mmCIF file of C-alpha atoms in Angstrom:
data_model
loop_
_atom_site.group_PDB
_atom_site.id
_atom_site.type_symbol
_atom_site.label_atom_id
_atom_site.label_comp_id
_atom_site.label_asym_id
_atom_site.label_seq_id
_atom_site.Cartn_x
_atom_site.Cartn_y
_atom_site.Cartn_z
ATOM 1 C CA MET A 1 105.091 -7.552 101.113
ATOM 2 C CA MET A 2 103.154 -5.205 102.955
ATOM 3 C CA THR A 3 104.989 -3.407 105.650
ATOM 4 C CA GLU A 4 103.615 -3.424 109.331
ATOM 5 C CA ASN A 5 102.226 -0.065 109.612
ATOM 6 C CA THR A 6 100.889 -0.470 105.926
ATOM 7 C CA ARG A 7 98.991 -3.521 107.451
ATOM 8 C CA LEU A 8 97.249 -1.895 110.180
ATOM 9 C CA TYR A 9 95.978 1.119 107.677
ATOM 10 C CA THR A 10 94.256 -1.303 105.885
ATOM 11 C CA ILE A 11 92.731 -3.151 108.800
ATOM 12 C CA MET A 12 91.746 -0.183 110.184
ATOM 13 C CA GLY A 13 90.254 1.173 106.683
ATOM 14 C CA THR A 14 88.230 -2.042 106.732
ATOM 15 C CA ALA A 15 86.926 -1.856 110.008
ATOM 16 C CA ALA A 16 85.961 1.786 109.179
ATOM 17 C CA THR A 17 84.293 0.816 105.758
ATOM 18 C CA LEU A 18 82.198 -2.090 107.368
ATOM 19 C CA LEU A 19 80.647 0.476 109.994
ATOM 20 C CA LEU A 20 79.545 2.876 106.612
ATOM 21 C CA ILE A 21 77.832 0.062 105.365
ATOM 22 C CA PRO A 22 74.955 0.573 108.300
ATOM 23 C CA PHE A 23 75.429 4.272 108.382
ATOM 24 C CA VAL A 24 74.655 4.622 104.204
ATOM 25 C CA ALA A 25 71.813 1.934 104.607
ATOM 26 C CA MET A 26 70.218 3.747 107.393
ATOM 27 C CA GLN A 27 69.899 6.465 104.566
ATOM 28 C CA PHE A 28 67.676 4.109 102.391
ATOM 29 C CA THR A 29 65.531 2.763 104.646
ATOM 30 C CA GLU A 30 63.556 2.854 107.906
ATOM 31 C CA GLU A 31 64.395 -0.963 108.962
ATOM 32 C CA LEU A 32 67.867 -0.332 109.748
ATOM 33 C CA ASN A 33 68.008 2.045 113.067
ATOM 34 C CA TRP A 34 71.405 2.058 114.863
ATOM 35 C CA SER A 35 71.961 4.862 117.366
ATOM 36 C CA GLY A 36 75.051 5.994 118.174
ATOM 37 C CA GLY A 37 75.354 3.662 120.789
ATOM 38 C CA ASP A 38 75.358 1.066 118.401
ATOM 39 C CA PHE A 39 77.815 2.525 116.282
ATOM 40 C CA PHE A 40 80.277 2.849 119.284
ATOM 41 C CA VAL A 41 80.082 -0.795 120.551
ATOM 42 C CA ALA A 42 80.333 -2.072 116.813
ATOM 43 C CA GLY A 43 83.601 -0.028 116.260
ATOM 44 C CA LEU A 44 84.978 -0.602 119.669
ATOM 45 C CA LEU A 45 84.405 -4.368 118.167
ATOM 46 C CA LEU A 46 85.980 -3.940 115.067
ATOM 47 C CA PHE A 47 88.919 -1.764 115.890
ATOM 48 C CA GLY A 48 89.734 -3.781 118.893
ATOM 49 C CA THR A 49 89.870 -6.922 116.677
ATOM 50 C CA GLY A 50 92.089 -5.199 114.157
ATOM 51 C CA ALA A 51 93.849 -4.373 116.611
ATOM 52 C CA ALA A 52 94.200 -7.896 118.469
ATOM 53 C CA ILE A 53 95.163 -9.436 114.943
ATOM 54 C CA GLU A 54 97.481 -7.117 114.289
ATOM 55 C CA LEU A 55 99.190 -7.867 117.747
ATOM 56 C CA VAL A 56 99.440 -11.044 116.680
ATOM 57 C CA LEU A 57 100.256 -11.014 113.286
ATOM 58 C CA ARG A 58 103.455 -9.191 114.388
ATOM 59 C CA LYS A 59 104.116 -10.977 117.978
ATOM 60 C CA VAL A 60 103.743 -14.530 116.682
ATOM 61 C CA LYS A 61 106.103 -16.153 114.174
ATOM 62 C CA LYS A 62 104.798 -19.204 113.340
ATOM 63 C CA LEU A 63 102.222 -19.706 111.025
ATOM 64 C CA SER A 64 100.170 -22.201 112.697
ATOM 65 C CA HIS A 65 100.193 -20.250 115.429
ATOM 66 C CA ARG A 66 98.880 -17.170 113.645
ATOM 67 C CA LEU A 67 96.037 -18.644 112.110
ATOM 68 C CA LEU A 68 94.671 -20.765 114.831
ATOM 69 C CA ILE A 69 95.155 -17.134 117.104
ATOM 70 C CA CYS A 70 93.758 -15.443 114.631
ATOM 71 C CA GLY A 71 90.565 -17.349 113.950
ATOM 72 C CA ALA A 72 89.720 -17.721 117.767
ATOM 73 C CA ILE A 73 90.098 -14.127 117.682
ATOM 74 C CA LEU A 74 87.217 -13.485 115.057
ATOM 75 C CA LEU A 75 85.321 -16.611 116.403
ATOM 76 C CA VAL A 76 85.047 -14.289 119.376
ATOM 77 C CA LEU A 77 83.926 -11.596 117.951
ATOM 78 C CA ALA A 78 81.243 -13.513 115.993
ATOM 79 C CA LEU A 79 79.907 -14.839 118.653
ATOM 80 C CA ILE A 80 79.288 -11.577 120.630
ATOM 81 C CA TRP A 81 78.212 -10.107 117.620
ATOM 82 C CA ILE A 82 75.296 -13.326 117.012
ATOM 83 C CA GLU A 83 74.581 -12.075 120.857
ATOM 84 C CA LEU A 84 74.194 -8.844 120.645
ATOM 85 C CA ALA A 85 72.429 -8.898 117.361
ATOM 86 C CA VAL A 86 69.912 -11.546 117.988
ATOM 87 C CA GLY A 87 70.773 -12.934 121.759
ATOM 88 C CA LEU A 88 71.270 -16.336 120.894
ATOM 89 C CA PHE A 89 72.415 -17.458 123.900
ATOM 90 C CA GLY A 90 70.105 -15.408 126.083
ATOM 91 C CA THR A 91 72.310 -13.819 128.610
ATOM 92 C CA PRO A 92 72.005 -9.963 130.091
ATOM 93 C CA PHE A 93 74.768 -8.973 127.640
ATOM 94 C CA ALA A 94 72.126 -8.889 125.058
ATOM 95 C CA GLY A 95 69.075 -7.277 127.052
ATOM 96 C CA SER A 96 67.341 -10.242 126.898
#
């Protein structure tokens, strides 16, 4: 079983690794062109989601509640990410 700090380091390390994917891809292709602001927003979303999930895992004791809340957090992350990427809902939030 992981200690709480090890789990937190794993979650944050995963978020940092996910941010490295577009950074490395930008070195090899012109099709991916993120600015510093894009990395900031993506980092905010990933690290914020990781911190929220860690908080849930530390505070909520019942497994079914943990799964439900963490699923909801991941769903919100996915919806925001999709909206920012392609403007699925057409909100001004995505620049539409």
